[in-house]
Amino acid sequence: MKSTKGWEAVGLKKFSIGYRTLKTAIGAAIAIAIAQYFDLASYASAGILTILCVQPTKKKSIYAAYTRLVASIVAMLFAFVSFELFAYHPLTLAGMLILFIPTIVSLKVADGFISSVVIIMHIYAAEGYSLTLVYNELALMAIGYGTGIAINMYMPDIQKELNYYRVKIEELYSKIFLEIASYLRQGDTLWNGQEIIDAIKALEEAKSLAFKDVQNHFTRRKNDYYVYFDMREQQLEIIERVLPKVTTLPVIVQEAEIVADFLQDLGEHVHSGNTASQYREKLEHVKRDFSQLPLPQSHEQFIAQAALYQFIEEMDRYLEIKQSFKGLKAKKERPQ
């Protein structure tokens, strides 16, 4: 018996079926069954039109149906004029497409090109225009696009995924602050800053997922999670900007311990609620403590104190961004 280790070595992916794949298969079958029930010519094409309308979001599905319907109707008009005026010939078809494509592009329905070509080919194969043919094609479009929209009205709940990213990002921010605090106390750490890279990637994925949720609601223009992730992204820009200043101090001064205590506290309480005002008050205490410390005795101490003072000013901006966010009502536990 052959070993399966060879397959594992090349990284054979697990076979999986997504909900969109399942909806596409079911929608195509339903559309074909309906078209076949009404004894429509080329009934299998209804399945093709349905497949073209199954999109990642509800709004995209509606837009896909709109562009394909408009493009298909324009195609029927072009086919009627071209084939009836000249002939049902490949050269006529070529000439018609040369004019048809720029037309649908100018109408901003170019996404409907493939579906419209399906209609054109039906008319070309029929070699004759009639009301029966027109009714048949309109019925195929109604069944195909209608089924596509209907089947795409079901979208899985992604709140657990959004909450997963929320917790993940908060954990990364917590780790970043605790690592900075550790550096300020010890003067050196083995931290490689991987959490910064992970946070950037997680925010991109999270915002994309939150935007998808907006696209699945017709009356919703924004998603609280999207606003939250956008806020976190602005905060991360501040962290990236000031991180080099506090991780390259020429000497460790007394102020570093004060900032480390503040970051330790902040890092242990990263969450989606809005307690920024409390930490801005704590930051004011940090500034007052700074003012009570002796003046620098060397150039290196001066540079270190200036860098730390600039850091706490940036942290105030970090908290100000959070304070402008109303807070997010989310589950505290991380979904499994």
mmCIF file of N, CA, C and O in Angstrom, residues 36-74:
data_model
loop_
_atom_site.group_PDB
_atom_site.id
_atom_site.type_symbol
_atom_site.label_atom_id
_atom_site.label_comp_id
_atom_site.label_asym_id
_atom_site.label_seq_id
_atom_site.Cartn_x
_atom_site.Cartn_y
_atom_site.Cartn_z
ATOM 1 N N GLN A 36 -37.423 24.547 -17.042
ATOM 2 C CA GLN A 36 -37.817 23.285 -17.697
ATOM 3 C C GLN A 36 -39.298 23.014 -17.485
ATOM 4 O O GLN A 36 -39.984 22.508 -18.383
ATOM 5 N N TYR A 37 -39.811 23.372 -16.324
ATOM 6 C CA TYR A 37 -41.226 23.174 -16.011
ATOM 7 C C TYR A 37 -42.104 23.967 -16.978
ATOM 8 O O TYR A 37 -43.151 23.496 -17.421
ATOM 9 N N PHE A 38 -41.657 25.202 -17.291
ATOM 10 C CA PHE A 38 -42.422 26.044 -18.212
ATOM 11 C C PHE A 38 -42.081 25.759 -19.677
ATOM 12 O O PHE A 38 -42.506 26.492 -20.566
ATOM 13 N N ASP A 39 -41.287 24.700 -19.899
ATOM 14 C CA ASP A 39 -40.964 24.235 -21.246
ATOM 15 C C ASP A 39 -40.314 25.336 -22.090
ATOM 16 O O ASP A 39 -40.652 25.530 -23.261
ATOM 17 N N LEU A 40 -39.367 26.053 -21.476
ATOM 18 C CA LEU A 40 -38.661 27.112 -22.198
ATOM 19 C C LEU A 40 -37.538 26.516 -23.033
ATOM 20 O O LEU A 40 -36.896 25.534 -22.643
ATOM 21 N N ALA A 41 -37.288 27.129 -24.179
ATOM 22 C CA ALA A 41 -36.160 26.702 -25.015
ATOM 23 C C ALA A 41 -34.867 27.120 -24.327
ATOM 24 O O ALA A 41 -34.797 28.163 -23.685
ATOM 25 N N SER A 42 -33.834 26.282 -24.465
ATOM 26 C CA SER A 42 -32.522 26.548 -23.841
ATOM 27 C C SER A 42 -32.669 26.768 -22.340
ATOM 28 O O SER A 42 -32.061 27.665 -21.760
ATOM 29 N N TYR A 43 -33.498 25.943 -21.708
ATOM 30 C CA TYR A 43 -33.805 26.130 -20.287
ATOM 31 C C TYR A 43 -32.564 26.056 -19.385
ATOM 32 O O TYR A 43 -32.531 26.635 -18.304
ATOM 33 N N ALA A 44 -31.535 25.343 -19.824
ATOM 34 C CA ALA A 44 -30.320 25.225 -19.013
ATOM 35 C C ALA A 44 -29.632 26.576 -18.820
ATOM 36 O O ALA A 44 -28.903 26.784 -17.846
ATOM 37 N N SER A 45 -29.893 27.514 -19.749
ATOM 38 C CA SER A 45 -29.279 28.838 -19.646
ATOM 39 C C SER A 45 -29.755 29.596 -18.414
ATOM 40 O O SER A 45 -29.067 30.499 -17.919
ATOM 41 N N ALA A 46 -30.941 29.259 -17.912
ATOM 42 C CA ALA A 46 -31.442 29.904 -16.692
ATOM 43 C C ALA A 46 -30.488 29.638 -15.535
ATOM 44 O O ALA A 46 -30.268 30.506 -14.672
ATOM 45 N N GLY A 47 -29.908 28.447 -15.515
ATOM 46 C CA GLY A 47 -28.933 28.109 -14.470
ATOM 47 C C GLY A 47 -27.676 28.955 -14.586
ATOM 48 O O GLY A 47 -27.109 29.385 -13.581
ATOM 49 N N ILE A 48 -27.246 29.200 -15.835
ATOM 50 C CA ILE A 48 -26.056 30.039 -16.055
ATOM 51 C C ILE A 48 -26.301 31.453 -15.560
ATOM 52 O O ILE A 48 -25.450 32.057 -14.892
ATOM 53 N N LEU A 49 -27.464 31.994 -15.873
ATOM 54 C CA LEU A 49 -27.795 33.357 -15.446
ATOM 55 C C LEU A 49 -27.877 33.458 -13.923
ATOM 56 O O LEU A 49 -27.478 34.465 -13.338
ATOM 57 N N THR A 50 -28.362 32.416 -13.285
ATOM 58 C CA THR A 50 -28.417 32.397 -11.817
ATOM 59 C C THR A 50 -27.011 32.385 -11.229
ATOM 60 O O THR A 50 -26.705 33.134 -10.289
ATOM 61 N N ILE A 51 -26.154 31.546 -11.774
ATOM 62 C CA ILE A 51 -24.772 31.446 -11.287
ATOM 63 C C ILE A 51 -24.073 32.802 -11.345
ATOM 64 O O ILE A 51 -23.342 33.181 -10.430
ATOM 65 N N LEU A 52 -24.322 33.551 -12.417
ATOM 66 C CA LEU A 52 -23.680 34.850 -12.586
ATOM 67 C C LEU A 52 -24.180 35.887 -11.579
ATOM 68 O O LEU A 52 -23.538 36.919 -11.378
ATOM 69 N N CYS A 53 -25.325 35.630 -10.958
ATOM 70 C CA CYS A 53 -25.903 36.589 -10.007
ATOM 71 C C CYS A 53 -25.604 36.259 -8.552
ATOM 72 O O CYS A 53 -25.894 37.070 -7.668
ATOM 73 N N VAL A 54 -25.043 35.093 -8.289
ATOM 74 C CA VAL A 54 -24.698 34.749 -6.909
ATOM 75 C C VAL A 54 -23.369 35.412 -6.565
ATOM 76 O O VAL A 54 -22.321 35.030 -7.063
ATOM 77 N N GLN A 55 -23.426 36.444 -5.733
ATOM 78 C CA GLN A 55 -22.274 37.263 -5.392
ATOM 79 C C GLN A 55 -21.976 37.178 -3.894
ATOM 80 O O GLN A 55 -22.762 36.635 -3.121
ATOM 81 N N PRO A 56 -20.823 37.730 -3.455
ATOM 82 C CA PRO A 56 -20.457 37.640 -2.030
ATOM 83 C C PRO A 56 -21.414 38.359 -1.087
ATOM 84 O O PRO A 56 -21.507 38.006 0.080
ATOM 85 N N THR A 57 -22.103 39.404 -1.576
ATOM 86 C CA THR A 57 -23.017 40.148 -0.709
ATOM 87 C C THR A 57 -24.361 40.367 -1.411
ATOM 88 O O THR A 57 -24.474 40.223 -2.627
ATOM 89 N N LYS A 58 -25.368 40.766 -0.622
ATOM 90 C CA LYS A 58 -26.706 40.998 -1.168
ATOM 91 C C LYS A 58 -26.709 42.168 -2.150
ATOM 92 O O LYS A 58 -27.323 42.095 -3.220
ATOM 93 N N LYS A 59 -26.049 43.262 -1.782
ATOM 94 C CA LYS A 59 -26.028 44.443 -2.640
ATOM 95 C C LYS A 59 -25.332 44.147 -3.961
ATOM 96 O O LYS A 59 -25.771 44.608 -5.014
ATOM 97 N N LYS A 60 -24.264 43.363 -3.904
ATOM 98 C CA LYS A 60 -23.562 43.008 -5.132
ATOM 99 C C LYS A 60 -24.428 42.115 -6.007
ATOM 100 O O LYS A 60 -24.365 42.184 -7.243
ATOM 101 N N SER A 61 -25.238 41.277 -5.372
ATOM 102 C CA SER A 61 -26.133 40.398 -6.126
ATOM 103 C C SER A 61 -27.198 41.218 -6.852
ATOM 104 O O SER A 61 -27.497 40.953 -8.029
ATOM 105 N N ILE A 62 -27.764 42.208 -6.166
ATOM 106 C CA ILE A 62 -28.763 43.086 -6.790
ATOM 107 C C ILE A 62 -28.134 43.850 -7.952
ATOM 108 O O ILE A 62 -28.726 43.957 -9.042
ATOM 109 N N TYR A 63 -26.931 44.362 -7.718
ATOM 110 C CA TYR A 63 -26.256 45.128 -8.777
ATOM 111 C C TYR A 63 -25.905 44.228 -9.959
ATOM 112 O O TYR A 63 -26.011 44.641 -11.123
ATOM 113 N N ALA A 64 -25.489 42.994 -9.659
ATOM 114 C CA ALA A 64 -25.154 42.047 -10.729
ATOM 115 C C ALA A 64 -26.375 41.756 -11.593
ATOM 116 O O ALA A 64 -26.294 41.721 -12.826
ATOM 117 N N ALA A 65 -27.521 41.563 -10.948
ATOM 118 C CA ALA A 65 -28.754 41.302 -11.696
ATOM 119 C C ALA A 65 -29.137 42.511 -12.544
ATOM 120 O O ALA A 65 -29.574 42.366 -13.701
ATOM 121 N N TYR A 66 -28.960 43.704 -11.989
ATOM 122 C CA TYR A 66 -29.289 44.932 -12.723
ATOM 123 C C TYR A 66 -28.419 45.084 -13.974
ATOM 124 O O TYR A 66 -28.939 45.327 -15.078
ATOM 125 N N THR A 67 -27.110 44.944 -13.814
ATOM 126 C CA THR A 67 -26.210 45.114 -14.965
ATOM 127 C C THR A 67 -26.468 44.059 -16.030
ATOM 128 O O THR A 67 -26.439 44.357 -17.232
ATOM 129 N N ARG A 68 -26.764 42.847 -15.616
ATOM 130 C CA ARG A 68 -26.990 41.765 -16.570
ATOM 131 C C ARG A 68 -28.328 41.905 -17.275
ATOM 132 O O ARG A 68 -28.440 41.589 -18.460
ATOM 133 N N LEU A 69 -29.325 42.404 -16.563
ATOM 134 C CA LEU A 69 -30.632 42.616 -17.180
ATOM 135 C C LEU A 69 -30.561 43.718 -18.232
ATOM 136 O O LEU A 69 -31.044 43.549 -19.367
ATOM 137 N N VAL A 70 -29.931 44.835 -17.875
ATOM 138 C CA VAL A 70 -29.805 45.952 -18.826
ATOM 139 C C VAL A 70 -28.983 45.529 -20.034
ATOM 140 O O VAL A 70 -29.362 45.784 -21.189
ATOM 141 N N ALA A 71 -27.854 44.871 -19.777
ATOM 142 C CA ALA A 71 -26.986 44.435 -20.881
ATOM 143 C C ALA A 71 -27.708 43.435 -21.785
ATOM 144 O O ALA A 71 -27.556 43.477 -23.018
ATOM 145 N N SER A 72 -28.508 42.565 -21.205
ATOM 146 C CA SER A 72 -29.226 41.559 -21.991
ATOM 147 C C SER A 72 -30.305 42.189 -22.867
ATOM 148 O O SER A 72 -30.496 41.789 -24.026
ATOM 149 N N ILE A 73 -31.014 43.174 -22.326
ATOM 150 C CA ILE A 73 -32.051 43.854 -23.114
ATOM 151 C C ILE A 73 -31.418 44.628 -24.274
ATOM 152 O O ILE A 73 -31.919 44.605 -25.413
ATOM 153 N N VAL A 74 -30.306 45.303 -23.982
ATOM 154 C CA VAL A 74 -29.579 46.011 -25.043
ATOM 155 C C VAL A 74 -29.095 45.017 -26.088
ATOM 156 O O VAL A 74 -29.148 45.281 -27.296
#
